[in-house]
Amino acid sequence: MTIFPRSLRPILLSIAIATGFAVQCNSVSAQDASSIIVAGGCFWCVESDFESLPGVTEAVSGFTGGAVANPTYKQVTRGGTGHLEAVEITYDPSRADLPDLLHKFFRSIDPTDAGGQFCDRGESYATAIWVANAQERQVAEAAKAQAEADLGQRIVTPILDRTAFYAADDGHQDYYKGRRRVITRFGVIRQADAYKRYREGCGRDARVAELWGNAAPFVGH
């Protein structure tokens, strides 16, 4: 057994206490974190929107809802896997709450469109919410009913039981702020610039503003 000099013992005790406190805090944070999975068309856009909100600690682009394990982006967008482009939103319940997140979600999409979103067509771009329990389902159903009443149109976004979520490859994470250069029809530009041009060209904000007006939380984001 190692014997430390008496003069070092208070310092070592302080370090041990601080380390234990940090581990405990991380454990509590992990336990306190909550998440919800939503699909709103292009997952780059959904990720970008929700990572801008206070209390949201992370938004991960990926796929869910299908029968194929660990699908690739090409598999999903080609169709037939049953997966949708989705985003797992992790949030701190002390700083953000599920009713508000889903309120904003409905007003960031076109929930009247069952065939995709904006310029992106096909099953993989449809909208949906996945819930893990009866309480989340109740919150989601209430948010959907309120959105339908506010919009005055039928909302087709389904509320589904949560299934396995598969994160997309690293190249799709945080695409909206990426600095890597990519080849586009506009030439070789940075990811962040390519994202902005895609979002504008796809008409996402224009359609959301047309539907929701001033209630749209992310237009121009």
mmCIF file of C-alpha atoms in Angstrom:
data_model
loop_
_atom_site.group_PDB
_atom_site.id
_atom_site.type_symbol
_atom_site.label_atom_id
_atom_site.label_comp_id
_atom_site.label_asym_id
_atom_site.label_seq_id
_atom_site.Cartn_x
_atom_site.Cartn_y
_atom_site.Cartn_z
ATOM 1 C CA MET A 1 0.000 0.000 0.000
ATOM 2 C CA THR A 2 1.317 3.473 -0.925
ATOM 3 C CA ILE A 3 1.744 5.890 2.023
ATOM 4 C CA PHE A 4 1.452 9.567 1.070
ATOM 5 C CA PRO A 5 3.166 12.312 3.081
ATOM 6 C CA ARG A 6 0.874 13.930 5.646
ATOM 7 C CA SER A 7 1.209 17.313 3.913
ATOM 8 C CA LEU A 8 -0.281 15.914 0.683
ATOM 9 C CA ARG A 9 -3.248 14.211 2.259
ATOM 10 C CA PRO A 10 -5.601 17.280 2.327
ATOM 11 C CA ILE A 11 -4.849 17.949 -1.341
ATOM 12 C CA LEU A 12 -5.468 14.340 -2.337
ATOM 13 C CA LEU A 13 -8.694 14.310 -0.304
ATOM 14 C CA SER A 14 -9.891 17.446 -2.108
ATOM 15 C CA ILE A 15 -9.132 15.901 -5.495
ATOM 16 C CA ALA A 16 -10.988 12.712 -4.554
ATOM 17 C CA ILE A 17 -14.023 14.683 -3.377
ATOM 18 C CA ALA A 18 -14.056 16.823 -6.535
ATOM 19 C CA THR A 19 -13.726 13.757 -8.752
ATOM 20 C CA GLY A 20 -16.515 11.972 -6.936
ATOM 21 C CA PHE A 21 -18.742 15.034 -7.199
ATOM 22 C CA ALA A 22 -18.106 15.327 -10.944
ATOM 23 C CA VAL A 23 -18.917 11.649 -11.480
ATOM 24 C CA GLN A 24 -22.082 12.041 -9.420
ATOM 25 C CA CYS A 25 -23.150 15.135 -11.378
ATOM 26 C CA ASN A 26 -22.575 13.351 -14.687
ATOM 27 C CA SER A 27 -24.592 10.398 -13.439
ATOM 28 C CA VAL A 28 -27.448 12.643 -12.326
ATOM 29 C CA SER A 29 -27.377 14.531 -15.620
ATOM 30 C CA ALA A 30 -27.568 11.291 -17.556
ATOM 31 C CA GLN A 31 -30.477 10.115 -15.433
ATOM 32 C CA ASP A 32 -32.287 13.436 -15.714
ATOM 33 C CA ALA A 33 -31.930 13.723 -19.492
ATOM 34 C CA SER A 34 -35.014 12.941 -21.555
ATOM 35 C CA SER A 35 -35.398 12.415 -25.280
ATOM 36 C CA ILE A 36 -38.020 12.340 -28.011
ATOM 37 C CA ILE A 37 -37.689 11.168 -31.612
ATOM 38 C CA VAL A 38 -39.348 13.125 -34.405
ATOM 39 C CA ALA A 39 -39.299 13.099 -38.194
ATOM 40 C CA GLY A 40 -39.771 16.347 -40.073
ATOM 41 C CA GLY A 41 -38.324 15.793 -43.511
ATOM 42 C CA CYS A 42 -34.624 16.491 -43.964
ATOM 43 C CA PHE A 43 -32.941 15.600 -40.685
ATOM 44 C CA TRP A 44 -30.258 18.260 -41.188
ATOM 45 C CA CYS A 45 -32.948 20.916 -40.816
ATOM 46 C CA VAL A 46 -34.664 19.374 -37.795
ATOM 47 C CA GLU A 47 -31.306 18.951 -36.079
ATOM 48 C CA SER A 48 -30.352 22.548 -36.808
ATOM 49 C CA ASP A 49 -33.680 23.912 -35.530
ATOM 50 C CA PHE A 50 -33.785 22.047 -32.243
ATOM 51 C CA GLU A 51 -30.131 22.386 -31.322
ATOM 52 C CA SER A 52 -30.780 26.134 -31.219
ATOM 53 C CA LEU A 53 -33.229 25.790 -28.307
ATOM 54 C CA PRO A 54 -32.259 26.360 -24.672
ATOM 55 C CA GLY A 55 -32.373 23.128 -22.736
ATOM 56 C CA VAL A 56 -31.747 20.890 -25.749
ATOM 57 C CA THR A 57 -28.429 19.201 -25.083
ATOM 58 C CA GLU A 58 -28.128 17.254 -28.325
ATOM 59 C CA ALA A 59 -29.952 16.424 -31.534
ATOM 60 C CA VAL A 60 -28.780 13.394 -33.508
ATOM 61 C CA SER A 61 -29.726 12.709 -37.108
ATOM 62 C CA GLY A 62 -30.663 9.129 -37.920
ATOM 63 C CA PHE A 63 -33.331 6.664 -38.972
ATOM 64 C CA THR A 64 -36.208 4.878 -37.257
ATOM 65 C CA GLY A 65 -39.507 3.181 -37.940
ATOM 66 C CA GLY A 66 -38.309 0.456 -40.282
ATOM 67 C CA ALA A 67 -37.437 -3.217 -40.181
ATOM 68 C CA VAL A 68 -33.817 -3.087 -41.397
ATOM 69 C CA ALA A 69 -31.104 -2.981 -38.731
ATOM 70 C CA ASN A 70 -28.386 -0.333 -39.090
ATOM 71 C CA PRO A 71 -29.619 1.040 -42.419
ATOM 72 C CA THR A 72 -27.433 3.289 -44.534
ATOM 73 C CA TYR A 73 -28.493 6.669 -45.844
ATOM 74 C CA LYS A 74 -28.653 5.299 -49.396
ATOM 75 C CA GLN A 75 -30.838 2.394 -48.320
ATOM 76 C CA VAL A 76 -33.322 4.645 -46.555
ATOM 77 C CA THR A 77 -33.583 7.316 -49.236
ATOM 78 C CA ARG A 78 -33.894 4.672 -51.951
ATOM 79 C CA GLY A 79 -37.012 3.424 -50.151
ATOM 80 C CA GLY A 80 -38.286 0.066 -49.036
ATOM 81 C CA THR A 81 -36.717 -0.114 -45.571
ATOM 82 C CA GLY A 82 -39.678 1.536 -43.850
ATOM 83 C CA HIS A 83 -37.373 3.974 -42.087
ATOM 84 C CA LEU A 84 -37.848 7.723 -41.943
ATOM 85 C CA GLU A 85 -35.155 10.340 -41.611
ATOM 86 C CA ALA A 86 -35.527 11.239 -37.950
ATOM 87 C CA VAL A 87 -33.851 13.147 -35.147
ATOM 88 C CA GLU A 88 -33.435 12.089 -31.538
ATOM 89 C CA ILE A 89 -33.723 15.227 -29.424
ATOM 90 C CA THR A 90 -32.194 14.983 -25.950
ATOM 91 C CA TYR A 91 -33.147 17.702 -23.491
ATOM 92 C CA ASP A 92 -32.815 18.752 -19.862
ATOM 93 C CA PRO A 93 -36.343 18.668 -18.345
ATOM 94 C CA SER A 94 -35.379 21.418 -15.901
ATOM 95 C CA ARG A 95 -34.782 23.798 -18.810
ATOM 96 C CA ALA A 96 -37.073 22.477 -21.563
ATOM 97 C CA ASP A 97 -40.299 20.510 -21.541
ATOM 98 C CA LEU A 98 -41.890 18.074 -23.957
ATOM 99 C CA PRO A 99 -45.146 20.018 -24.571
ATOM 100 C CA ASP A 100 -43.167 23.059 -25.708
ATOM 101 C CA LEU A 101 -40.788 21.012 -27.863
ATOM 102 C CA LEU A 102 -43.684 19.314 -29.657
ATOM 103 C CA HIS A 103 -45.549 22.623 -29.970
ATOM 104 C CA LYS A 104 -42.508 23.982 -31.812
ATOM 105 C CA PHE A 105 -42.057 20.782 -33.812
ATOM 106 C CA PHE A 106 -45.521 20.937 -35.388
ATOM 107 C CA ARG A 107 -44.954 24.586 -36.304
ATOM 108 C CA SER A 108 -41.613 23.802 -37.946
ATOM 109 C CA ILE A 109 -43.066 21.368 -40.522
ATOM 110 C CA ASP A 110 -45.975 20.937 -42.921
ATOM 111 C CA PRO A 111 -48.023 18.396 -40.946
ATOM 112 C CA THR A 112 -50.699 18.313 -43.655
ATOM 113 C CA ASP A 113 -48.361 16.622 -46.171
ATOM 114 C CA ALA A 114 -48.323 12.813 -46.077
ATOM 115 C CA GLY A 115 -46.030 12.416 -49.104
ATOM 116 C CA GLY A 116 -42.830 13.940 -47.762
ATOM 117 C CA GLN A 117 -41.741 17.430 -46.821
ATOM 118 C CA PHE A 118 -41.244 20.407 -49.101
ATOM 119 C CA CYS A 119 -39.018 19.422 -52.057
ATOM 120 C CA ASP A 120 -38.137 16.034 -50.548
ATOM 121 C CA ARG A 121 -40.688 13.420 -51.576
ATOM 122 C CA GLY A 122 -41.207 9.815 -50.564
ATOM 123 C CA GLU A 123 -41.834 7.773 -47.426
ATOM 124 C CA SER A 124 -38.447 8.432 -45.872
ATOM 125 C CA TYR A 125 -39.225 12.176 -45.673
ATOM 126 C CA ALA A 126 -42.654 11.877 -44.037
ATOM 127 C CA THR A 127 -43.363 13.338 -40.596
ATOM 128 C CA ALA A 128 -43.929 11.407 -37.368
ATOM 129 C CA ILE A 129 -43.436 11.421 -33.611
ATOM 130 C CA TRP A 130 -42.298 8.351 -31.652
ATOM 131 C CA VAL A 131 -43.242 8.025 -27.984
ATOM 132 C CA ALA A 132 -41.851 5.720 -25.305
ATOM 133 C CA ASN A 133 -44.803 5.529 -22.905
ATOM 134 C CA ALA A 134 -48.413 6.507 -22.254
ATOM 135 C CA GLN A 135 -47.470 9.855 -20.727
ATOM 136 C CA GLU A 136 -45.483 10.910 -23.797
ATOM 137 C CA ARG A 137 -48.320 9.748 -26.038
ATOM 138 C CA GLN A 138 -50.788 11.902 -24.106
ATOM 139 C CA VAL A 139 -48.527 14.939 -24.464
ATOM 140 C CA ALA A 140 -48.016 14.268 -28.189
ATOM 141 C CA GLU A 141 -51.737 13.772 -28.840
ATOM 142 C CA ALA A 142 -52.511 17.035 -27.037
ATOM 143 C CA ALA A 143 -49.866 18.896 -29.056
ATOM 144 C CA LYS A 144 -51.261 17.440 -32.274
ATOM 145 C CA ALA A 145 -54.854 18.370 -31.382
ATOM 146 C CA GLN A 146 -53.810 21.919 -30.523
ATOM 147 C CA ALA A 147 -51.831 22.268 -33.746
ATOM 148 C CA GLU A 148 -54.785 21.001 -35.767
ATOM 149 C CA ALA A 149 -57.115 23.470 -34.055
ATOM 150 C CA ASP A 150 -54.699 26.365 -34.579
ATOM 151 C CA LEU A 151 -54.056 25.491 -38.202
ATOM 152 C CA GLY A 152 -57.653 24.667 -39.086
ATOM 153 C CA GLN A 153 -56.536 21.782 -41.279
ATOM 154 C CA ARG A 154 -56.252 18.021 -40.820
ATOM 155 C CA ILE A 155 -52.850 16.962 -39.538
ATOM 156 C CA VAL A 156 -51.533 13.650 -40.870
ATOM 157 C CA THR A 157 -48.412 13.336 -38.691
ATOM 158 C CA PRO A 158 -48.759 9.976 -36.877
ATOM 159 C CA ILE A 159 -47.816 9.332 -33.256
ATOM 160 C CA LEU A 160 -46.106 5.958 -33.062
ATOM 161 C CA ASP A 161 -44.595 3.655 -30.460
ATOM 162 C CA ARG A 162 -40.868 4.160 -30.197
ATOM 163 C CA THR A 163 -38.682 1.731 -32.105
ATOM 164 C CA ALA A 164 -34.925 1.309 -32.532
ATOM 165 C CA PHE A 165 -33.149 4.498 -33.567
ATOM 166 C CA TYR A 166 -30.023 4.271 -35.722
ATOM 167 C CA ALA A 167 -27.715 7.275 -35.873
ATOM 168 C CA ALA A 168 -26.640 8.321 -39.362
ATOM 169 C CA ASP A 169 -22.949 8.349 -40.203
ATOM 170 C CA ASP A 170 -20.775 11.199 -38.941
ATOM 171 C CA GLY A 171 -20.961 13.019 -42.260
ATOM 172 C CA HIS A 172 -24.629 13.791 -41.603
ATOM 173 C CA GLN A 173 -24.219 15.010 -38.012
ATOM 174 C CA ASP A 174 -24.159 18.802 -37.531
ATOM 175 C CA TYR A 175 -24.151 19.215 -41.284
ATOM 176 C CA TYR A 176 -25.625 22.702 -40.962
ATOM 177 C CA LYS A 177 -22.450 24.012 -39.339
ATOM 178 C CA GLY A 178 -19.865 21.815 -41.040
ATOM 179 C CA ARG A 179 -16.706 23.385 -42.422
ATOM 180 C CA ARG A 180 -15.730 20.577 -44.784
ATOM 181 C CA ARG A 181 -15.886 21.454 -48.484
ATOM 182 C CA VAL A 182 -18.390 19.514 -50.568
ATOM 183 C CA ILE A 183 -19.229 19.363 -54.252
ATOM 184 C CA THR A 184 -22.640 20.840 -55.075
ATOM 185 C CA ARG A 185 -24.410 22.244 -58.133
ATOM 186 C CA PHE A 186 -23.207 25.625 -56.872
ATOM 187 C CA GLY A 187 -19.598 24.479 -57.023
ATOM 188 C CA VAL A 188 -17.254 23.415 -54.215
ATOM 189 C CA ILE A 189 -18.458 25.131 -51.044
ATOM 190 C CA ARG A 190 -18.466 24.528 -47.318
ATOM 191 C CA GLN A 191 -21.136 22.305 -45.803
ATOM 192 C CA ALA A 192 -22.684 25.169 -43.865
ATOM 193 C CA ASP A 193 -23.154 27.161 -47.065
ATOM 194 C CA ALA A 194 -24.463 24.116 -48.917
ATOM 195 C CA TYR A 195 -26.996 23.585 -46.130
ATOM 196 C CA LYS A 196 -28.255 27.170 -46.318
ATOM 197 C CA ARG A 197 -28.687 26.967 -50.092
ATOM 198 C CA TYR A 198 -30.450 23.612 -49.815
ATOM 199 C CA ARG A 199 -32.851 24.850 -47.139
ATOM 200 C CA GLU A 200 -33.763 27.948 -49.119
ATOM 201 C CA GLY A 201 -33.992 26.081 -52.429
ATOM 202 C CA CYS A 202 -36.198 23.378 -50.934
ATOM 203 C CA GLY A 203 -38.704 26.002 -49.822
ATOM 204 C CA ARG A 204 -38.886 24.807 -46.229
ATOM 205 C CA ASP A 205 -39.089 28.183 -44.505
ATOM 206 C CA ALA A 206 -41.355 29.672 -47.162
ATOM 207 C CA ARG A 207 -43.928 26.886 -46.779
ATOM 208 C CA VAL A 208 -43.751 26.871 -42.974
ATOM 209 C CA ALA A 209 -44.246 30.648 -42.912
ATOM 210 C CA GLU A 210 -47.189 30.290 -45.287
ATOM 211 C CA LEU A 211 -48.820 27.741 -42.990
ATOM 212 C CA TRP A 212 -47.974 29.067 -39.551
ATOM 213 C CA GLY A 213 -47.162 32.747 -39.999
ATOM 214 C CA ASN A 214 -45.640 34.346 -36.909
ATOM 215 C CA ALA A 215 -46.138 31.128 -34.931
ATOM 216 C CA ALA A 216 -43.353 29.417 -36.891
ATOM 217 C CA PRO A 217 -40.389 29.346 -34.494
ATOM 218 C CA PHE A 218 -37.468 28.645 -36.842
ATOM 219 C CA VAL A 219 -38.153 30.532 -40.061
ATOM 220 C CA GLY A 220 -34.956 32.260 -41.138
ATOM 221 C CA HIS A 221 -32.946 30.259 -38.597
#
